[in-house]
Amino acid sequence: EVQLLQSGGGLAQSGGSLRLSCAASGFNFRTYGMSWVRQAPGKGLEWVSGINESGDDTSYADSVKGRFTISRDNSENTLFLQMNSLRGEDTAVYYCAKDHHDYWSKYGVDVWGQGTMVTVSS
Amino acid sequence: DIQLTQSPSLLSASVGDRVIITCRAGQGIRSYLAWYQQKPGKAPKLLIYAATTLDRGVPSRFSGSGSGTVFTLTISSLQPEDFATYYCQQLSSYPFTFGPGTTVDI
């Protein structure tokens, strides 16, 4: 079964840091691009960041650029999101997600993690 | 960044109704559009990718159309399990923005 199991998250102070992890299983992780998507309480979906299958191409939403870093460890089948300089507006449920097609990011994401809540307090 | 708008934002419907949701892109995105369904407290579910292709296991009452800047998601006969929020997402260029969502309720 294809699964993404998230860990990390929780409560952080404004200006603080958190690291999210997403452990993949049931598919060839090293051939799929991955993404992070977040959803603030009562709001819509916001794409946060994406990374290609090899990890050498990354992209970020303007709202997190320069503060968040996406990375992956293909030997451990794990995706990461390092979040620094956290702000109140970063409070959200964060989801990791797998590209629908290997080596191709333009068909959306078809498997999602269970989500992890990040709360930033001032 | 490519902006997406969705209409309507809220749609009240009944079981058996035909429902159409529209997604408009601020610039042409060819067919690089996906549709997702999300129910409260759950992760989104991919319904359609490449604007018109139904993902595996998605009921055939769902269909997608469009290319360029205007896209539609159609539910041919609304079922009780279809009451949810629907999002479009463009995958033409980064950042891969989502639309604001359309909530389908009774």
mmCIF file of C-alpha atoms in Angstrom:
data_model
loop_
_atom_site.group_PDB
_atom_site.id
_atom_site.type_symbol
_atom_site.label_atom_id
_atom_site.label_comp_id
_atom_site.label_asym_id
_atom_site.label_seq_id
_atom_site.Cartn_x
_atom_site.Cartn_y
_atom_site.Cartn_z
ATOM 1 C CA GLU A 1 0.000 0.000 0.000
ATOM 2 C CA VAL A 2 1.282 3.453 -0.914
ATOM 3 C CA GLN A 3 1.585 5.547 2.236
ATOM 4 C CA LEU A 4 2.962 8.842 3.449
ATOM 5 C CA LEU A 5 3.415 9.092 7.212
ATOM 6 C CA GLN A 6 4.063 12.554 8.565
ATOM 7 C CA SER A 7 5.785 13.567 11.776
ATOM 8 C CA GLY A 8 6.967 16.769 13.358
ATOM 9 C CA GLY A 9 4.900 19.891 13.683
ATOM 10 C CA GLY A 10 3.324 21.187 16.863
ATOM 11 C CA LEU A 11 3.653 24.523 18.593
ATOM 12 C CA ALA A 12 6.362 27.061 17.846
ATOM 13 C CA GLN A 13 7.012 30.642 18.856
ATOM 14 C CA SER A 14 6.941 33.397 16.290
ATOM 15 C CA GLY A 15 10.420 33.594 14.817
ATOM 16 C CA GLY A 16 11.119 29.981 15.750
ATOM 17 C CA SER A 17 11.736 26.858 13.697
ATOM 18 C CA LEU A 18 10.167 23.475 13.096
ATOM 19 C CA ARG A 19 10.999 20.530 10.879
ATOM 20 C CA LEU A 20 8.402 18.330 9.252
ATOM 21 C CA SER A 21 9.125 14.823 7.990
ATOM 22 C CA CYS A 22 7.196 12.589 5.616
ATOM 23 C CA ALA A 23 8.147 8.904 5.421
ATOM 24 C CA ALA A 24 7.137 7.198 2.191
ATOM 25 C CA SER A 25 6.425 3.547 1.606
ATOM 26 C CA GLY A 26 4.857 1.299 -1.014
ATOM 27 C CA PHE A 27 6.302 3.025 -4.080
ATOM 28 C CA ASN A 28 9.652 3.852 -5.665
ATOM 29 C CA PHE A 29 10.186 7.117 -3.800
ATOM 30 C CA ARG A 30 13.305 8.130 -5.719
ATOM 31 C CA THR A 31 11.378 8.386 -9.017
ATOM 32 C CA TYR A 32 8.600 10.725 -7.842
ATOM 33 C CA GLY A 33 8.513 14.425 -7.209
ATOM 34 C CA MET A 34 6.977 15.508 -3.921
ATOM 35 C CA SER A 35 5.173 18.554 -2.565
ATOM 36 C CA TRP A 36 4.058 20.250 0.613
ATOM 37 C CA VAL A 37 0.591 21.804 0.725
ATOM 38 C CA ARG A 38 -0.912 23.620 3.691
ATOM 39 C CA GLN A 39 -4.362 24.650 4.836
ATOM 40 C CA ALA A 40 -4.937 27.360 7.417
ATOM 41 C CA PRO A 41 -7.909 26.800 9.748
ATOM 42 C CA GLY A 42 -11.130 27.283 7.818
ATOM 43 C CA LYS A 43 -9.283 28.288 4.639
ATOM 44 C CA GLY A 44 -8.432 26.783 1.280
ATOM 45 C CA LEU A 45 -5.432 24.841 0.068
ATOM 46 C CA GLU A 46 -2.100 26.587 -0.479
ATOM 47 C CA TRP A 47 0.761 24.972 -2.381
ATOM 48 C CA VAL A 48 3.929 25.566 -0.337
ATOM 49 C CA SER A 49 6.857 23.852 -2.013
ATOM 50 C CA GLY A 50 7.860 21.153 -4.465
ATOM 51 C CA ILE A 51 10.953 19.065 -5.157
ATOM 52 C CA ASN A 52 11.864 16.859 -8.077
ATOM 53 C CA GLU A 53 12.721 13.188 -7.819
ATOM 54 C CA SER A 54 16.461 13.685 -7.434
ATOM 55 C CA GLY A 55 16.225 16.659 -5.105
ATOM 56 C CA ASP A 56 18.189 19.075 -7.261
ATOM 57 C CA ASP A 57 15.229 21.194 -8.355
ATOM 58 C CA THR A 58 13.031 22.930 -5.815
ATOM 59 C CA SER A 59 10.364 25.611 -5.864
ATOM 60 C CA TYR A 60 8.537 27.655 -3.237
ATOM 61 C CA ALA A 61 5.490 29.823 -2.806
ATOM 62 C CA ASP A 62 6.366 33.494 -2.428
ATOM 63 C CA SER A 63 4.898 33.416 1.078
ATOM 64 C CA VAL A 64 7.601 31.028 2.338
ATOM 65 C CA LYS A 65 10.541 31.700 0.032
ATOM 66 C CA GLY A 66 13.724 32.330 1.976
ATOM 67 C CA ARG A 67 12.249 30.908 5.192
ATOM 68 C CA PHE A 68 11.327 27.302 4.318
ATOM 69 C CA THR A 69 13.550 24.644 2.776
ATOM 70 C CA ILE A 70 12.323 21.443 1.170
ATOM 71 C CA SER A 71 14.667 18.467 0.922
ATOM 72 C CA ARG A 72 14.599 14.717 0.579
ATOM 73 C CA ASP A 73 16.667 11.687 1.484
ATOM 74 C CA ASN A 74 16.103 9.046 -1.165
ATOM 75 C CA SER A 75 18.129 6.498 0.774
ATOM 76 C CA GLU A 76 15.650 6.836 3.645
ATOM 77 C CA ASN A 77 12.517 7.438 1.528
ATOM 78 C CA THR A 78 11.830 10.615 3.469
ATOM 79 C CA LEU A 79 10.768 14.143 2.572
ATOM 80 C CA PHE A 80 11.464 17.122 4.807
ATOM 81 C CA LEU A 81 10.314 20.693 5.267
ATOM 82 C CA GLN A 82 12.541 22.904 7.401
ATOM 83 C CA MET A 83 10.548 25.943 8.521
ATOM 84 C CA ASN A 84 12.461 28.918 9.926
ATOM 85 C CA SER A 85 11.420 32.438 10.926
ATOM 86 C CA LEU A 86 7.898 31.190 11.545
ATOM 87 C CA ARG A 87 5.025 33.664 11.547
ATOM 88 C CA GLY A 88 1.445 33.534 12.762
ATOM 89 C CA GLU A 89 0.218 33.194 9.192
ATOM 90 C CA ASP A 90 2.142 29.919 8.885
ATOM 91 C CA THR A 91 -0.353 28.315 11.273
ATOM 92 C CA ALA A 92 -1.963 25.526 9.251
ATOM 93 C CA VAL A 93 -2.298 21.825 8.660
ATOM 94 C CA TYR A 94 0.623 20.774 6.496
ATOM 95 C CA TYR A 95 0.312 17.887 4.058
ATOM 96 C CA CYS A 96 3.026 16.126 2.124
ATOM 97 C CA ALA A 97 1.930 14.717 -1.215
ATOM 98 C CA LYS A 98 3.288 12.491 -3.982
ATOM 99 C CA ASP A 99 3.226 13.368 -7.672
ATOM 100 C CA HIS A 100 0.717 11.319 -9.615
ATOM 101 C CA HIS A 101 3.236 10.332 -12.282
ATOM 102 C CA ASP A 102 6.901 9.466 -11.947
ATOM 103 C CA TYR A 103 9.336 11.965 -13.460
ATOM 104 C CA TRP A 104 6.429 14.294 -14.304
ATOM 105 C CA SER A 105 4.978 16.874 -11.983
ATOM 106 C CA LYS A 106 2.156 18.226 -14.128
ATOM 107 C CA TYR A 107 -0.504 15.605 -13.379
ATOM 108 C CA GLY A 108 -1.168 16.714 -9.812
ATOM 109 C CA VAL A 109 -0.660 14.744 -6.620
ATOM 110 C CA ASP A 110 -2.450 11.505 -5.899
ATOM 111 C CA VAL A 111 -1.323 10.397 -2.444
ATOM 112 C CA TRP A 112 -1.405 12.605 0.622
ATOM 113 C CA GLY A 113 -0.025 12.315 4.123
ATOM 114 C CA GLN A 114 -2.362 12.444 7.081
ATOM 115 C CA GLY A 115 -1.537 16.080 7.747
ATOM 116 C CA THR A 116 0.213 17.648 10.708
ATOM 117 C CA MET A 117 -0.812 20.792 12.548
ATOM 118 C CA VAL A 118 1.662 23.624 12.929
ATOM 119 C CA THR A 119 0.684 26.393 15.325
ATOM 120 C CA VAL A 120 2.772 29.543 15.585
ATOM 121 C CA SER A 121 2.149 31.674 18.621
ATOM 122 C CA SER A 122 3.266 35.202 19.287
ATOM 123 C CA ASP B 1 2.165 33.674 -10.331
ATOM 124 C CA ILE B 2 -0.865 32.245 -12.118
ATOM 125 C CA GLN B 3 -4.101 33.118 -10.342
ATOM 126 C CA LEU B 4 -7.107 30.803 -10.401
ATOM 127 C CA THR B 5 -10.697 31.780 -9.724
ATOM 128 C CA GLN B 6 -13.585 29.403 -9.143
ATOM 129 C CA SER B 7 -17.297 29.932 -9.509
ATOM 130 C CA PRO B 8 -19.503 29.635 -7.719
ATOM 131 C CA SER B 9 -17.858 29.714 -4.306
ATOM 132 C CA LEU B 10 -20.886 28.011 -2.766
ATOM 133 C CA LEU B 11 -23.355 25.798 -4.548
ATOM 134 C CA SER B 12 -26.520 24.466 -2.988
ATOM 135 C CA ALA B 13 -27.777 21.351 -4.725
ATOM 136 C CA SER B 14 -29.806 18.199 -4.271
ATOM 137 C CA VAL B 15 -29.119 14.542 -4.849
ATOM 138 C CA GLY B 16 -29.495 13.794 -8.545
ATOM 139 C CA ASP B 17 -28.671 17.339 -9.692
ATOM 140 C CA ARG B 18 -26.185 18.057 -12.440
ATOM 141 C CA VAL B 19 -23.474 20.295 -11.010
ATOM 142 C CA ILE B 20 -20.955 22.386 -12.920
ATOM 143 C CA ILE B 21 -18.000 24.179 -11.313
ATOM 144 C CA THR B 22 -15.869 26.579 -13.341
ATOM 145 C CA CYS B 23 -12.175 27.356 -12.856
ATOM 146 C CA ARG B 24 -10.534 30.248 -14.695
ATOM 147 C CA ALA B 25 -6.806 30.830 -14.992
ATOM 148 C CA GLY B 26 -5.237 34.258 -15.220
ATOM 149 C CA GLN B 27 -3.182 33.119 -18.212
ATOM 150 C CA GLY B 28 -3.138 30.108 -20.469
ATOM 151 C CA ILE B 29 -2.122 26.862 -18.783
ATOM 152 C CA ARG B 30 -2.806 24.452 -21.665
ATOM 153 C CA SER B 31 -4.310 21.352 -20.042
ATOM 154 C CA TYR B 32 -2.187 21.385 -16.891
ATOM 155 C CA LEU B 33 -5.092 21.454 -14.476
ATOM 156 C CA ALA B 34 -6.175 19.077 -11.725
ATOM 157 C CA TRP B 35 -9.348 18.852 -9.666
ATOM 158 C CA TYR B 36 -9.521 17.693 -6.050
ATOM 159 C CA GLN B 37 -12.326 16.876 -3.659
ATOM 160 C CA GLN B 38 -11.930 17.536 0.055
ATOM 161 C CA LYS B 39 -14.227 16.541 2.890
ATOM 162 C CA PRO B 40 -13.992 18.124 6.360
ATOM 163 C CA GLY B 41 -11.018 16.920 8.372
ATOM 164 C CA LYS B 42 -9.650 14.846 5.503
ATOM 165 C CA ALA B 43 -6.832 15.204 3.007
ATOM 166 C CA PRO B 44 -7.854 16.175 -0.524
ATOM 167 C CA LYS B 45 -8.457 13.485 -3.102
ATOM 168 C CA LEU B 46 -7.373 13.742 -6.732
ATOM 169 C CA LEU B 47 -10.344 13.457 -9.088
ATOM 170 C CA ILE B 48 -9.105 14.627 -12.479
ATOM 171 C CA TYR B 49 -5.712 15.470 -13.964
ATOM 172 C CA ALA B 50 -4.619 16.886 -17.289
ATOM 173 C CA ALA B 51 -7.960 18.714 -17.299
ATOM 174 C CA THR B 52 -9.993 15.753 -18.561
ATOM 175 C CA THR B 53 -8.496 12.470 -17.305
ATOM 176 C CA LEU B 54 -10.336 10.732 -14.484
ATOM 177 C CA ASP B 55 -8.037 9.323 -11.824
ATOM 178 C CA ARG B 56 -8.278 5.615 -11.120
ATOM 179 C CA GLY B 57 -11.317 4.645 -9.087
ATOM 180 C CA VAL B 58 -13.126 7.966 -9.500
ATOM 181 C CA PRO B 59 -16.773 7.453 -10.471
ATOM 182 C CA SER B 60 -17.674 8.211 -14.067
ATOM 183 C CA ARG B 61 -20.286 10.777 -12.994
ATOM 184 C CA PHE B 62 -17.304 13.140 -12.610
ATOM 185 C CA SER B 63 -15.889 14.697 -15.760
ATOM 186 C CA GLY B 64 -13.574 17.549 -16.646
ATOM 187 C CA SER B 65 -13.273 19.735 -19.686
ATOM 188 C CA GLY B 66 -11.458 22.791 -20.965
ATOM 189 C CA SER B 67 -8.029 24.004 -21.918
ATOM 190 C CA GLY B 68 -6.196 27.301 -21.960
ATOM 191 C CA THR B 69 -7.904 29.500 -19.390
ATOM 192 C CA VAL B 70 -11.382 28.082 -18.761
ATOM 193 C CA PHE B 71 -12.077 24.674 -17.227
ATOM 194 C CA THR B 72 -15.121 22.927 -15.814
ATOM 195 C CA LEU B 73 -15.759 20.076 -13.424
ATOM 196 C CA THR B 74 -19.130 18.408 -13.956
ATOM 197 C CA ILE B 75 -20.904 15.970 -11.678
ATOM 198 C CA SER B 76 -23.639 14.438 -13.811
ATOM 199 C CA SER B 77 -25.858 13.196 -10.983
ATOM 200 C CA LEU B 78 -24.927 14.363 -7.501
ATOM 201 C CA GLN B 79 -24.689 11.640 -4.885
ATOM 202 C CA PRO B 80 -24.796 12.066 -1.086
ATOM 203 C CA GLU B 81 -21.048 11.371 -0.825
ATOM 204 C CA ASP B 82 -20.275 14.203 -3.261
ATOM 205 C CA PHE B 83 -21.129 16.971 -0.817
ATOM 206 C CA ALA B 84 -17.651 18.429 -0.280
ATOM 207 C CA THR B 85 -15.334 21.254 -1.304
ATOM 208 C CA TYR B 86 -13.716 21.119 -4.735
ATOM 209 C CA TYR B 87 -10.435 22.777 -5.699
ATOM 210 C CA CYS B 88 -8.709 23.249 -9.020
ATOM 211 C CA GLN B 89 -4.906 23.458 -9.229
ATOM 212 C CA GLN B 90 -2.758 24.664 -12.107
ATOM 213 C CA LEU B 91 0.444 22.765 -12.850
ATOM 214 C CA SER B 92 1.658 24.795 -15.788
ATOM 215 C CA SER B 93 4.282 26.775 -13.890
ATOM 216 C CA TYR B 94 5.544 27.180 -10.347
ATOM 217 C CA PRO B 95 4.104 27.989 -7.897
ATOM 218 C CA PHE B 96 1.411 25.379 -8.528
ATOM 219 C CA THR B 97 -1.467 27.510 -7.261
ATOM 220 C CA PHE B 98 -4.877 26.279 -6.128
ATOM 221 C CA GLY B 99 -8.206 27.920 -6.742
ATOM 222 C CA PRO B 100 -10.131 29.235 -3.720
ATOM 223 C CA GLY B 101 -12.529 26.296 -3.668
ATOM 224 C CA THR B 102 -16.216 25.596 -4.319
ATOM 225 C CA THR B 103 -18.316 24.109 -1.547
ATOM 226 C CA VAL B 104 -21.194 21.904 -2.664
ATOM 227 C CA ASP B 105 -23.823 21.512 0.002
ATOM 228 C CA ILE B 106 -27.488 20.792 0.398
#
